[in-house]
Short mmCIF file of C-alpha atoms in Angstrom, two decimals:
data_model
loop_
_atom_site.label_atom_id
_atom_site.label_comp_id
_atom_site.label_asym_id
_atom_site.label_seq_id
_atom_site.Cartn_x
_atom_site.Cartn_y
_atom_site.Cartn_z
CA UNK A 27 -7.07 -18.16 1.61
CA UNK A 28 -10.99 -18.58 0.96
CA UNK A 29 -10.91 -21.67 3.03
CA UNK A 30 -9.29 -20.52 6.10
CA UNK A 31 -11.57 -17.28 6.16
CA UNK A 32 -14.35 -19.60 5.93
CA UNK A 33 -12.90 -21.48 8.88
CA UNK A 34 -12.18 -18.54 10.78
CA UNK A 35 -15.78 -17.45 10.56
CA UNK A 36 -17.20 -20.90 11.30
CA UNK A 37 -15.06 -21.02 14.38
CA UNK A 38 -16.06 -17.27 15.77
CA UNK A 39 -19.81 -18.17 15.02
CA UNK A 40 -18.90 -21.48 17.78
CA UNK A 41 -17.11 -19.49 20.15
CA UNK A 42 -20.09 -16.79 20.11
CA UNK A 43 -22.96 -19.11 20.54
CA UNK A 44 -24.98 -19.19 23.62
CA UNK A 45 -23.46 -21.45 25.37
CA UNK A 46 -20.38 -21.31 23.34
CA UNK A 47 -19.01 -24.42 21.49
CA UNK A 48 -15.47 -26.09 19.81
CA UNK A 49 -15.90 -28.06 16.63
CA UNK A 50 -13.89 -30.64 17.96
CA UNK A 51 -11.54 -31.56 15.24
CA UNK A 52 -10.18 -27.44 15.23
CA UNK A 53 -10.33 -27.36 19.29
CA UNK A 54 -8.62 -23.82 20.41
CA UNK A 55 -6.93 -22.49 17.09
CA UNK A 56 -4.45 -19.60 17.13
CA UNK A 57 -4.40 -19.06 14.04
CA UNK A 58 -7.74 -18.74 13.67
CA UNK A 59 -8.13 -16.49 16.66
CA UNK A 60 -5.81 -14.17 15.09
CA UNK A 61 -8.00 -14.05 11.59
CA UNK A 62 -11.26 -13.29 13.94
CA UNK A 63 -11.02 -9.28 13.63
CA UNK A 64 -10.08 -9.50 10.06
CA UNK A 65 -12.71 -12.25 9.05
CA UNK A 66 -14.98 -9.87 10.97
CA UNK A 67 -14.10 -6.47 8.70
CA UNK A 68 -12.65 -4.88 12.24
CA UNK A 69 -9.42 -5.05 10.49
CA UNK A 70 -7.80 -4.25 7.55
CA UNK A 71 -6.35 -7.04 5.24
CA UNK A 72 -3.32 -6.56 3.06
CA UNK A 73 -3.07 -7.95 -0.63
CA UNK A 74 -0.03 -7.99 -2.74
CA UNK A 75 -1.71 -8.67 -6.19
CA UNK A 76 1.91 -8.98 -7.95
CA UNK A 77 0.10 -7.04 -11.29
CA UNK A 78 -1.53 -4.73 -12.20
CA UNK A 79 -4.27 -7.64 -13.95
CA UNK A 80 -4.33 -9.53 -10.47
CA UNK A 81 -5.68 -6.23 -8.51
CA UNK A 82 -8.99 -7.22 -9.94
CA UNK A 83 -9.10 -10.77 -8.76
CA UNK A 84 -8.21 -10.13 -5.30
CA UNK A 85 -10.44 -6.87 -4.88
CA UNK A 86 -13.16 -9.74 -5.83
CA UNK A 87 -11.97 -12.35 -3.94
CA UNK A 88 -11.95 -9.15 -0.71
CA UNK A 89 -15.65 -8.93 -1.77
CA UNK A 90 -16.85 -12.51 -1.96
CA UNK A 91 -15.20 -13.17 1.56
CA UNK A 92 -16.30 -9.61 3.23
CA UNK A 93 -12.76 -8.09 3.66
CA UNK A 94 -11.82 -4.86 4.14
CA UNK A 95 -8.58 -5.14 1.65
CA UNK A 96 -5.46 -2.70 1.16
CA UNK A 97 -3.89 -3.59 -2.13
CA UNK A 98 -0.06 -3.33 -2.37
CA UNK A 99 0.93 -1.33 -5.43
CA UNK A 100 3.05 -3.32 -7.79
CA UNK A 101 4.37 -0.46 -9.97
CA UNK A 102 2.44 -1.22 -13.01
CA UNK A 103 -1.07 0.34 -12.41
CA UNK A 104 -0.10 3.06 -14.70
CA UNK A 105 -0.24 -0.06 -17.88
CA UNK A 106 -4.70 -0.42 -17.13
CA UNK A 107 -5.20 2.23 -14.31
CA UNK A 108 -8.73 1.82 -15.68
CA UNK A 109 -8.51 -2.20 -14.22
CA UNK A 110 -8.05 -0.44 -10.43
CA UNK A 111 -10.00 2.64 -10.71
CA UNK A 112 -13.06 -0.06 -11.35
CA UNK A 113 -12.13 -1.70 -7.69
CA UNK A 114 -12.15 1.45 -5.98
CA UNK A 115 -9.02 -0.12 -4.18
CA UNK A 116 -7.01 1.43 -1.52
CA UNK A 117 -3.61 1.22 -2.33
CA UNK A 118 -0.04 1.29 -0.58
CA UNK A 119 2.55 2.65 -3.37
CA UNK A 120 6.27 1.72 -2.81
CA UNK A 121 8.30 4.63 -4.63
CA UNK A 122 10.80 1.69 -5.13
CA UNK A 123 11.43 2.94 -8.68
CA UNK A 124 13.72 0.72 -11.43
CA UNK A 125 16.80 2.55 -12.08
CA UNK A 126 17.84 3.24 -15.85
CA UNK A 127 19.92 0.39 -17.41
CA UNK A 128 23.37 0.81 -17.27
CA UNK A 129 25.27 0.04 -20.30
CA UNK A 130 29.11 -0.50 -21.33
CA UNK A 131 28.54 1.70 -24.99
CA UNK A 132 25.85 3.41 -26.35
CA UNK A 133 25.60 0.89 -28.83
CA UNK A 134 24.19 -1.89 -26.15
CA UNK A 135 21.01 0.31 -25.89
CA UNK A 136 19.37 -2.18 -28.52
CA UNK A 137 19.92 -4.58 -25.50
CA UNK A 138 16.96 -3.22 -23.83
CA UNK A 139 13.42 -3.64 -24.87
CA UNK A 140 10.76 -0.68 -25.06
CA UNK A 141 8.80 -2.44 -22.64
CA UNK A 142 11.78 -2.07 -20.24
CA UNK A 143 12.16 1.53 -20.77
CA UNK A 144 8.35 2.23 -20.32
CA UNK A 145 8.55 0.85 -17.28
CA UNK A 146 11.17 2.81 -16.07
CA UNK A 147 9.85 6.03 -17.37
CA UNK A 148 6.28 5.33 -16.41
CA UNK A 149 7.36 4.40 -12.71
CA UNK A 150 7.18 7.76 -11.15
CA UNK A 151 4.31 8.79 -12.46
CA UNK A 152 2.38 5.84 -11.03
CA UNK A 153 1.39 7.53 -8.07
CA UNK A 154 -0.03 10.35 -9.58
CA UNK A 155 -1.71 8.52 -12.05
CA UNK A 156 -3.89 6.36 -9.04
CA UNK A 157 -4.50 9.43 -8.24
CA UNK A 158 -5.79 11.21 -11.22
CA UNK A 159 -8.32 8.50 -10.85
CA UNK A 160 -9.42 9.14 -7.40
CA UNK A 161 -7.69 5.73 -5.82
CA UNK A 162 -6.29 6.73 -1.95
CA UNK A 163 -2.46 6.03 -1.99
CA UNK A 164 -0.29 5.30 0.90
CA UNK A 165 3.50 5.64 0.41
CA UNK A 166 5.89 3.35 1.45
CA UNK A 167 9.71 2.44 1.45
CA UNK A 168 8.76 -1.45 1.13
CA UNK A 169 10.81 -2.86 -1.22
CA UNK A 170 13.74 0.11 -1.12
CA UNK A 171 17.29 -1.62 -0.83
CA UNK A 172 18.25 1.80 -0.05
CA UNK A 173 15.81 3.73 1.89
CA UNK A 174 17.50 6.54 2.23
CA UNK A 175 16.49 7.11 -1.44
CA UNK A 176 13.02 7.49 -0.10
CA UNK A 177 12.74 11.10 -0.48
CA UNK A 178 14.74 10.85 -3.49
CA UNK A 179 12.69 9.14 -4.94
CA UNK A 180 9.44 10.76 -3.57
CA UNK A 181 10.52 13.77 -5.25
CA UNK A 182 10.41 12.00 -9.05
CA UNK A 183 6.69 11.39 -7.98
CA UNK A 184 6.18 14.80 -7.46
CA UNK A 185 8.28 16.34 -10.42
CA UNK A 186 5.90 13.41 -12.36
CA UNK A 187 2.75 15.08 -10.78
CA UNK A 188 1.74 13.73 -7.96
CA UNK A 189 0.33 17.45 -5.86
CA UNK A 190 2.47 17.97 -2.53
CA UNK A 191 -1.01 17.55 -0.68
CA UNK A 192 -1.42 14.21 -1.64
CA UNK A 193 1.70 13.22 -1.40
CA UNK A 194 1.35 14.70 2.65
CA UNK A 195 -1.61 12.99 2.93
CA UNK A 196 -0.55 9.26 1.57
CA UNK A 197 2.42 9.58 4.13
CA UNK A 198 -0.01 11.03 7.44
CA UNK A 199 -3.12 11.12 7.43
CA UNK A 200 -4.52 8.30 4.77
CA UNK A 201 -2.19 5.52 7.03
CA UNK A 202 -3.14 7.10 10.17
CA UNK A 203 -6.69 6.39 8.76
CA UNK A 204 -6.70 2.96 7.06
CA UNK A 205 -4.64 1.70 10.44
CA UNK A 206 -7.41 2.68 12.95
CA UNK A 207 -5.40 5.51 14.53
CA UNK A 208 -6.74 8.74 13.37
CA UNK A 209 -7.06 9.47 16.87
CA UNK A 210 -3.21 8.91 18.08
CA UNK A 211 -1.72 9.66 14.35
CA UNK A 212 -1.82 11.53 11.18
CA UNK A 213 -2.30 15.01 12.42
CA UNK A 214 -0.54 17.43 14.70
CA UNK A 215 -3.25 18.13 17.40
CA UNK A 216 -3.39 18.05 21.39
CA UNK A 217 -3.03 15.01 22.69
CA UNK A 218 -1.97 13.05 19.40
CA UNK A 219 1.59 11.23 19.33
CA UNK A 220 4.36 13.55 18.70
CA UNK A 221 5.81 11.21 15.57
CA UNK A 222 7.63 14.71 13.96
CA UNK A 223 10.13 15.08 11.57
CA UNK A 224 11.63 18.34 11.83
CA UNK A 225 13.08 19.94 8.19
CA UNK A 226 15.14 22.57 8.17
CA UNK A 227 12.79 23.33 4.62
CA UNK A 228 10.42 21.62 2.63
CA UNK A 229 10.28 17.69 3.07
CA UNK A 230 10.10 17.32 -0.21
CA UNK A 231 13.27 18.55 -0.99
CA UNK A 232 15.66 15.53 -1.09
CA UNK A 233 18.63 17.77 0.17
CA UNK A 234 16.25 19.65 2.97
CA UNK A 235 18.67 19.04 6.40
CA UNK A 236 16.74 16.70 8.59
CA UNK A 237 17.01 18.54 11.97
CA UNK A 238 15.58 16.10 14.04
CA UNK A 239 13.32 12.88 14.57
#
């Protein structure tokens, strides 16, 4: 990844010189063209650390190469939230949460470790706990088999603390944002994109009638 940032830049400063120039063994590169705006900071550029202990290392690698990164939550934050908070790291939060183990008897509990119930149990408080230390969130359904569990499962975040408001905001108004399109998105307002979703009640209730789309 360093490398073909490097490259990207290298090329744009060519093509931008007065007269312009090719380096001759990257002629006209696609791939590179497509990097420009990114390599450039006129684009966001997504990471998906894996850990909670990678988040670090890429925020640093975003900083050595002049990125403008979006970190892709991988669950765990909530094991060192004190590792992210440091990075100041915008994050998009799947709400894909593990489901509890399902066992034949009660007495195959012993089957599971602690770590694999602290996971479960921690999940849907993740987002709130980014939160709690002022990271931005974005929700998403990446990673859902199911996504109509989305609100579902949006709900546990909530009942695990995450405010309504925030919630609202890491679904509208924070994506709208981080994608460039405050403008078109995020809001209702005159002459904005009419993306609705009609309730008949709260969208945060799971069993709220979706009225229309």
């Amino acid at each position: 990844m360093r490398q073909v940032y490097l490259d990207a830049r290298h090329y744009h400063e060519l093509a931008s010189a007065d007269p312009p120039r090719r380096d001759p063994l990257l002629g006209f590169n696609n791939s590179l063209e497509a990097l420009i705006p990114s390599a450039l900071k006129k684009q966001p550029v997504v990471f998906e650390p894996g850990s909670v202990l990678m988040v670090d290392r890429a925020a640093q690698l975003a900083n050595e190469l002049q990125l403008d990164p979006l970190m892709v939550a991988s669950g765990q934050e909530w094991r060192r939230p004190d590792l992210v908070a440091a990075t100041g790291a915008r994050l998009i939060v799947p709400v894909n949460f593990p489901e509890l183990p399902k066992m034949p008897s009660d007495e195959d509990w012993d089957q599971v470790s602690l770590d694999q119930m602290r996971a479960w149990d921690w999940a849907p408080e993740n987002p709130a706990v980014l939160r709690s230390n002022r990271l931005n969130i974005a929700l998403t359904s990446f990673g859902l088999e199911d996504r109509g569990s989305f609100r579902k499962n949006l709900r546990k975040a909530i009942d695990r603390g995450l405010s309504e408001a925030d919630a609202l905001a890491a679904l509208t108004t924070l994506p709208a944002a981080w994608s460039g399109l405050s403008g078109q998105l995020g809001t209702i307002a005159p002459g904005k994109l009419a993306n609705l979703t009609i309730v008949k009640g709260s969208y945060f209730e799971p069993d709220a009638e979706l009225d229309s789309v």
